[in-house]
Coordinates of C-alpha atoms and ligand atoms in Angstrom, one line a residue:
M1 CA -8.8 22.9 2.8
K2 CA -11.4 20.9 1.3
Q3 CA -13.7 18.9 3.3
L4 CA -12.9 15.0 2.8
Y5 CA -13.8 11.5 4.4
E6 CA -11.0 9.6 5.7
K7 CA -11.5 5.9 5.9
V8 CA -8.7 3.7 7.0
G9 CA -7.9 0.1 6.2
A10 CA -5.4 -2.8 4.8
I11 CA -4.7 -4.2 1.8
H12 CA -3.2 -7.1 0.6
I13 CA -4.4 -10.4 3.1
H14 CA -4.4 -14.0 2.4
S15 CA -6.7 -16.3 3.8
V16 CA -7.4 -20.1 3.6
F17 CA -8.6 -19.2 0.6
S18 CA -5.1 -19.7 -0.9
D19 CA -1.8 -19.9 1.8
G20 CA -2.8 -17.7 4.7
S21 CA -4.0 -19.6 7.9
G22 CA -7.0 -17.4 8.8
H23 CA -10.6 -17.6 8.0
Y24 CA -12.9 -14.4 6.3
D25 CA -14.6 -14.2 9.6
E26 CA -11.8 -14.5 12.1
I27 CA -9.9 -12.1 9.6
I28 CA -12.7 -9.5 9.5
R29 CA -13.2 -9.5 13.0
G30 CA -9.5 -8.9 13.9
A31 CA -9.5 -6.3 11.7
S32 CA -12.7 -4.6 13.3
E33 CA -11.5 -5.0 16.6
V34 CA -8.1 -2.9 16.0
G35 CA -10.5 0.0 14.2
L36 CA -10.1 -0.8 10.2
E37 CA -12.9 0.1 8.2
F38 CA -12.0 -1.5 5.2
L39 CA -9.8 -4.6 3.7
L40 CA -8.7 -5.6 0.3
F41 CA -8.2 -9.7 0.2
S42 CA -5.9 -10.6 -2.4
D43 CA -6.0 -14.4 -2.3
H44 CA -3.5 -16.2 -5.1
W45 CA -5.6 -17.0 -8.3
T46 CA -8.9 -17.5 -6.6
L47 CA -11.8 -15.4 -6.7
E48 CA -14.1 -17.9 -4.4
P49 CA -14.4 -16.0 -1.4
K50 CA -16.2 -13.6 -3.4
R51 CA -19.0 -16.5 -4.8
H52 CA -19.1 -17.1 -0.8
N53 CA -20.6 -13.6 -0.4
W54 CA -17.9 -12.4 1.5
E55 CA -17.6 -9.3 -0.6
G56 CA -19.7 -6.1 1.4
F57 CA -19.4 -5.1 4.8
H58 CA -19.4 -7.7 8.0
Y59 CA -18.8 -6.2 11.7
G60 CA -18.4 -2.9 10.4
V61 CA -15.5 -3.4 7.8
L62 CA -16.0 -2.8 4.1
V63 CA -14.3 -6.0 2.5
G64 CA -13.2 -6.0 -1.6
I65 CA -11.9 -9.3 -3.1
G66 CA -9.5 -9.4 -5.9
V67 CA -6.3 -11.7 -6.5
E68 CA -2.5 -12.1 -6.8
L69 CA -1.5 -13.4 -9.8
N70 CA 2.3 -14.3 -10.8
D71 CA 4.4 -16.0 -13.4
N72 CA 5.6 -19.4 -14.4
E73 CA 9.0 -18.5 -12.3
Q74 CA 7.0 -17.3 -9.2
R75 CA 7.9 -13.5 -10.0
N76 CA 6.0 -10.4 -11.0
H77 CA 3.1 -10.6 -8.9
L78 CA 0.2 -8.6 -9.3
L79 CA -2.7 -7.7 -7.6
A80 CA -5.7 -7.4 -9.2
F81 CA -9.1 -5.7 -7.7
E82 CA -12.2 -5.0 -9.4
I83 CA -12.9 -8.0 -11.3
D84 CA -15.4 -10.5 -12.2
D85 CA -13.4 -13.4 -13.5
E86 CA -10.5 -15.1 -12.4
I87 CA -7.4 -14.9 -14.8
E88 CA -6.3 -18.0 -16.4
R89 CA -2.5 -19.4 -15.2
G90 CA 0.7 -19.6 -17.3
L91 CA 0.4 -16.4 -19.1
D92 CA 3.5 -13.8 -18.8
A93 CA 3.5 -10.6 -16.8
V94 CA 2.7 -8.1 -19.4
E95 CA -0.1 -10.4 -20.4
Y96 CA -1.9 -10.8 -17.1
T97 CA -1.8 -7.2 -16.4
R98 CA -3.5 -6.3 -19.5
R99 CA -5.9 -8.7 -19.1
V100 CA -6.7 -7.1 -15.9
V101 CA -6.7 -3.9 -17.1
D102 CA -8.9 -4.6 -19.9
S103 CA -11.4 -5.7 -18.0
G104 CA -11.9 -3.0 -16.2
G105 CA -9.5 -4.0 -13.1
W106 CA -7.3 -2.4 -10.9
A107 CA -3.7 -3.7 -11.7
V108 CA -1.0 -2.9 -8.8
V109 CA 2.5 -4.5 -8.6
A110 CA 3.0 -6.0 -5.6
H111 CA 6.5 -5.7 -3.4
P112 CA 8.8 -4.8 -6.9
D113 CA 11.8 -4.6 -5.1
E114 CA 11.8 -7.8 -2.8
R115 CA 15.3 -8.7 -2.0
R116 CA 17.1 -12.3 -1.5
T117 CA 17.4 -12.8 2.4
E118 CA 20.1 -15.4 4.0
L119 CA 17.4 -17.6 4.7
P120 CA 16.5 -20.2 1.7
E121 CA 12.9 -21.2 3.2
F122 CA 12.2 -17.3 2.2
P123 CA 13.3 -16.7 -1.5
A124 CA 12.7 -13.3 -2.9
Y125 CA 9.6 -12.3 -5.6
P126 CA 10.3 -9.3 -7.4
W127 CA 8.4 -7.3 -10.2
T128 CA 10.8 -7.3 -13.4
T129 CA 8.6 -6.8 -16.2
W130 CA 8.9 -3.0 -16.1
E131 CA 8.1 -3.0 -19.9
S132 CA 4.6 -3.2 -18.9
E133 CA 3.0 0.2 -19.0
K134 CA -0.4 -0.7 -18.0
F135 CA -0.3 -1.4 -14.5
Q136 CA -1.9 1.6 -12.4
G137 CA -0.4 1.2 -9.0
I138 CA 2.4 0.1 -7.1
E139 CA 3.0 -1.3 -3.6
I140 CA 5.4 1.0 -2.3
W141 CA 5.6 -0.7 1.2
N142 CA 5.2 -4.1 2.3
H143 CA 5.3 -5.3 5.8
L144 CA 6.1 -9.0 4.4
S145 CA 8.6 -8.1 2.2
E146 CA 10.4 -5.8 4.4
W147 CA 10.4 -8.1 7.6
M148 CA 12.0 -11.2 5.3
E149 CA 14.8 -8.5 4.2
R150 CA 15.9 -8.0 7.8
L151 CA 15.8 -11.4 8.4
T152 CA 19.3 -13.3 9.4
R153 CA 19.8 -16.3 10.9
R154 CA 20.8 -15.0 14.2
N155 CA 17.5 -12.5 14.6
K156 CA 15.1 -15.2 13.0
Y157 CA 13.4 -16.0 16.2
W158 CA 13.4 -12.9 17.7
L159 CA 11.9 -11.1 14.4
Y160 CA 8.9 -13.8 14.6
L161 CA 8.0 -12.5 17.9
N162 CA 8.2 -9.3 17.1
P163 CA 7.4 -8.7 13.8
R164 CA 6.3 -4.7 14.0
R165 CA 9.9 -3.8 14.9
S166 CA 11.3 -4.5 11.5
V167 CA 9.1 -2.1 9.6
I168 CA 11.1 0.7 8.9
E169 CA 10.9 2.2 5.6
P170 CA 10.2 1.1 2.4
T171 CA 13.7 0.9 -0.1
L172 CA 14.9 3.8 -1.8
W173 CA 14.8 1.9 -5.1
T174 CA 11.2 1.6 -4.9
L175 CA 10.5 5.2 -3.8
K176 CA 12.9 6.6 -7.0
K177 CA 11.2 4.4 -9.3
W178 CA 7.6 5.0 -8.2
D179 CA 8.5 9.1 -8.4
E180 CA 10.2 8.1 -12.3
L181 CA 7.3 6.3 -13.2
N182 CA 4.7 9.4 -12.1
L183 CA 7.0 11.9 -14.5
K184 CA 5.0 10.0 -17.0
R185 CA 1.9 8.7 -16.2
R186 CA -0.1 8.7 -12.6
V187 CA 0.9 4.8 -10.8
V188 CA -0.8 5.0 -7.4
G189 CA 1.4 3.8 -4.5
I190 CA -0.6 1.8 -1.9
G191 CA 0.9 -0.2 1.5
G192 CA 0.4 -3.7 2.0
V193 CA 0.7 -5.9 4.9
D194 CA 0.8 -9.3 2.8
A195 CA -1.0 -10.7 5.8
H196 CA -0.9 -14.9 5.6
A197 CA -0.4 -15.6 9.7
H198 CA 2.1 -18.2 8.9
H199 CA 2.3 -21.1 11.4
Y200 CA 6.6 -21.9 11.0
P201 CA 8.3 -24.4 12.9
I202 CA 10.7 -22.6 14.9
W203 CA 11.8 -25.9 17.4
Q204 CA 10.9 -29.6 17.1
N205 CA 7.1 -29.4 16.7
V206 CA 7.0 -25.7 18.2
N207 CA 4.8 -23.6 16.0
A208 CA 5.2 -20.1 16.1
T209 CA 2.5 -17.8 13.7
I210 CA 4.1 -15.2 12.1
F211 CA 2.4 -12.2 12.1
P212 CA -1.0 -13.1 13.5
Y213 CA -3.6 -11.0 11.3
K214 CA -4.0 -8.7 14.4
V215 CA -0.5 -7.8 14.8
A216 CA -0.4 -7.3 11.0
F217 CA -3.1 -4.9 11.1
R218 CA -1.5 -2.7 13.3
S219 CA 1.2 -2.2 11.2
I220 CA 0.9 -0.4 7.4
H221 CA -2.2 1.6 7.1
V222 CA -4.1 2.9 3.9
H223 CA -6.2 6.0 4.3
V224 CA -8.3 6.6 1.4
L225 CA -9.7 10.2 1.3
L226 CA -13.2 10.5 -0.1
E227 CA -14.8 12.9 -1.5
Q228 CA -18.0 12.4 -0.2
L229 CA -19.8 11.1 2.9
P230 CA -19.2 7.0 2.5
E231 CA -22.1 5.2 1.7
M232 CA -22.8 3.2 4.7
Q233 CA -25.9 1.3 3.4
D234 CA -25.0 0.3 0.1
A235 CA -21.9 -2.5 -0.1
D236 CA -21.8 -2.4 -3.7
A237 CA -21.9 1.7 -3.9
A238 CA -19.1 1.6 -0.8
L239 CA -16.9 -0.5 -3.2
S240 CA -16.9 1.7 -5.9
Q241 CA -16.7 5.0 -3.8
L242 CA -13.4 3.3 -2.4
F243 CA -11.9 1.9 -5.4
K244 CA -12.5 5.7 -7.3
A245 CA -10.4 7.2 -4.7
L246 CA -7.8 4.6 -5.0
R247 CA -7.6 4.8 -8.4
A248 CA -7.6 8.4 -8.3
G249 CA -4.2 8.4 -5.9
R250 CA -6.4 10.0 -3.1
L251 CA -4.5 8.1 -0.3
Y252 CA -1.6 8.1 2.0
I253 CA 0.1 5.3 3.5
S254 CA 1.1 4.9 7.2
N255 CA 2.5 2.8 9.6
R256 CA 0.4 2.6 12.9
Y257 CA 3.2 1.0 14.8
V258 CA 5.0 4.6 14.9
G259 CA 1.5 6.5 15.6
Q260 CA -1.7 7.5 14.6
A261 CA -1.7 9.0 11.5
K262 CA -5.2 10.3 11.1
G263 CA -5.9 13.8 10.2
F264 CA -2.5 14.0 7.9
R265 CA -3.2 15.6 4.8
F266 CA -1.4 17.3 1.5
W267 CA -2.9 19.5 -1.1
A268 CA -1.9 22.2 -3.6
E269 CA -3.4 25.4 -3.9
D270 CA -3.4 27.8 -7.5
T271 CA -4.0 31.2 -5.7
E272 CA -4.7 32.9 -8.8
T273 CA -7.3 30.4 -10.2
V274 CA -8.5 29.7 -6.6
T275 CA -8.3 25.9 -7.1
E276 CA -7.3 22.9 -5.1
Y277 CA -5.5 20.2 -6.0
Q278 CA -5.3 16.8 -4.3
M279 CA -2.9 14.0 -4.1
G280 CA -3.2 12.1 -7.5
D281 CA -3.8 15.2 -9.5
R282 CA -1.4 16.0 -12.0
I283 CA -1.7 19.7 -13.4
K284 CA -0.1 21.3 -16.8
A285 CA 2.7 23.3 -16.5
G286 CA 2.3 27.2 -15.9
S287 CA 0.9 27.8 -12.6
M288 CA 2.1 28.3 -9.3
L289 CA 1.3 26.0 -7.0
I290 CA 1.4 26.4 -3.1
F291 CA 1.9 22.8 -1.8
R292 CA 0.5 22.8 2.0
S293 CA 0.5 19.6 4.5
I294 CA -1.1 19.3 7.9
L295 CA 0.9 17.0 10.2
P296 CA -1.0 14.6 12.7
D297 CA 1.1 15.7 15.7
D298 CA 4.1 17.8 16.6
A299 CA 7.0 15.2 17.2
S300 CA 6.8 14.5 13.4
H301 CA 9.2 16.1 11.4
A302 CA 8.2 15.8 7.2
Y303 CA 9.8 16.9 3.8
I304 CA 8.8 17.7 0.9
I305 CA 9.9 15.6 -1.7
K306 CA 10.3 16.7 -5.8
D307 CA 11.9 14.3 -8.0
S308 CA 13.2 11.6 -5.1
V309 CA 15.0 14.9 -3.6
P310 CA 13.8 16.8 -0.1
V311 CA 13.3 20.3 -1.1
Y312 CA 11.7 21.5 2.0
K313 CA 11.7 20.2 5.5
W314 CA 9.7 21.5 8.7
R315 CA 8.6 19.7 12.3
G316 CA 4.9 19.7 13.6
G317 CA 2.2 21.7 12.1
E318 CA 1.9 22.8 8.6
G319 CA 4.4 23.0 6.5
N320 CA 4.1 25.2 2.7
F321 CA 6.1 25.1 -0.4
A322 CA 6.0 27.3 -3.3
S323 CA 6.8 26.0 -7.3
D324 CA 6.2 26.3 -10.2
E325 CA 8.2 23.6 -11.4
P326 CA 7.4 20.7 -13.6
G327 CA 8.0 17.8 -11.2
V328 CA 6.5 15.0 -9.2
Y329 CA 5.8 16.3 -5.4
R330 CA 5.3 14.2 -2.2
V331 CA 5.3 14.8 1.4
E332 CA 7.1 12.0 3.5
V333 CA 6.6 11.9 7.2
R334 CA 9.4 10.5 10.0
R335 CA 9.2 9.9 13.4
K336 CA 11.2 7.8 15.9
R337 CA 13.6 7.5 13.3
R338 CA 11.2 5.6 11.2
A339 CA 9.2 6.2 8.5
F340 CA 5.6 7.3 9.4
I341 CA 4.0 8.3 6.4
Y342 CA 4.1 8.6 2.5
S343 CA 1.7 10.9 0.9
N344 CA 0.7 10.2 -2.6
P345 CA 2.2 13.1 -5.0
I346 CA 0.8 16.1 -7.0
V347 CA 2.4 16.4 -10.1
I348 CA 3.3 19.3 -12.1
E349 CA 3.8 17.8 -15.9
A350 CA 6.0 19.4 -17.8
D351 CA 5.3 20.6 -21.5
S352 CA 5.6 17.9 -24.2
Ligands
ZN401 ZN1 3.4 -11.5 -3.8
ZN402 ZN1 0.7 -11.6 -1.2

């Protein structure tokens, strides 16, 4: 197994620069205190924090700044990273996705499958523009969306106070969509916390902070595997290293509330040519691969999923599965009746 350098962070953060309640300084400090190594902010529409020099290392945390875009109907939210200029408002999703990608940015569909809840104060904002073929990533797991989906009139105050309990698993619809997209091209799966720390009135003038940032930062994590030793001196170099790995799909997603996932691995070996492939790789049909995965602990059980169907199951330690059939292969790990880890896929491409 090739040596890779693992960095753990959180993606999709809002601050006072748009509709979040937290200031950059306190948010980053909070992330640092819970051990996160990078944070990707995505305030709605604005790159203002970039102009305030918030990009780079602060409190030992590498900070990257993008935006979240939406259309006139408030739908089709898109996270856009590695862009230098703001995107104008009033465009449709196909067009703003194209502009982000054509200007060299990394475009990630946010909460694609957000569903209506019974509470009118939390409407749903799904992605509907699947005809766009430009986006390079999709948020397969969004803490805020899942929390909202599970809200009812009866449990809402309990869930306001226990936000991490609502995080159980992504929707099957999203996972299936993600697998289908990967049959055709690489679409990287990420997890987002969508942290805002909204203050919400629960009784007369008593306000609860929904998801204080530090609580949100102990839920959905993104673990990036870097090929080279992480750059710690030069923030620009560190960010381009981070985005290179993210764009390549060398990452997995975990729920920190369920356990410590660090050390999880998923890779594939072609024993004939002695080649090792990583998450995100796409391999031409014709070779026999051994898919290998190491779990972080013995209490977890895992599945190798091929084209949305579990094909191999094991508990603890290492799992191996050989196949030469074209398809989208990835690993799902569960623990304590909750989803724990989602790898990005390794794809054997069909002959076309
Ligand atoms: Zn959104
Ligand atoms: Zn958001």
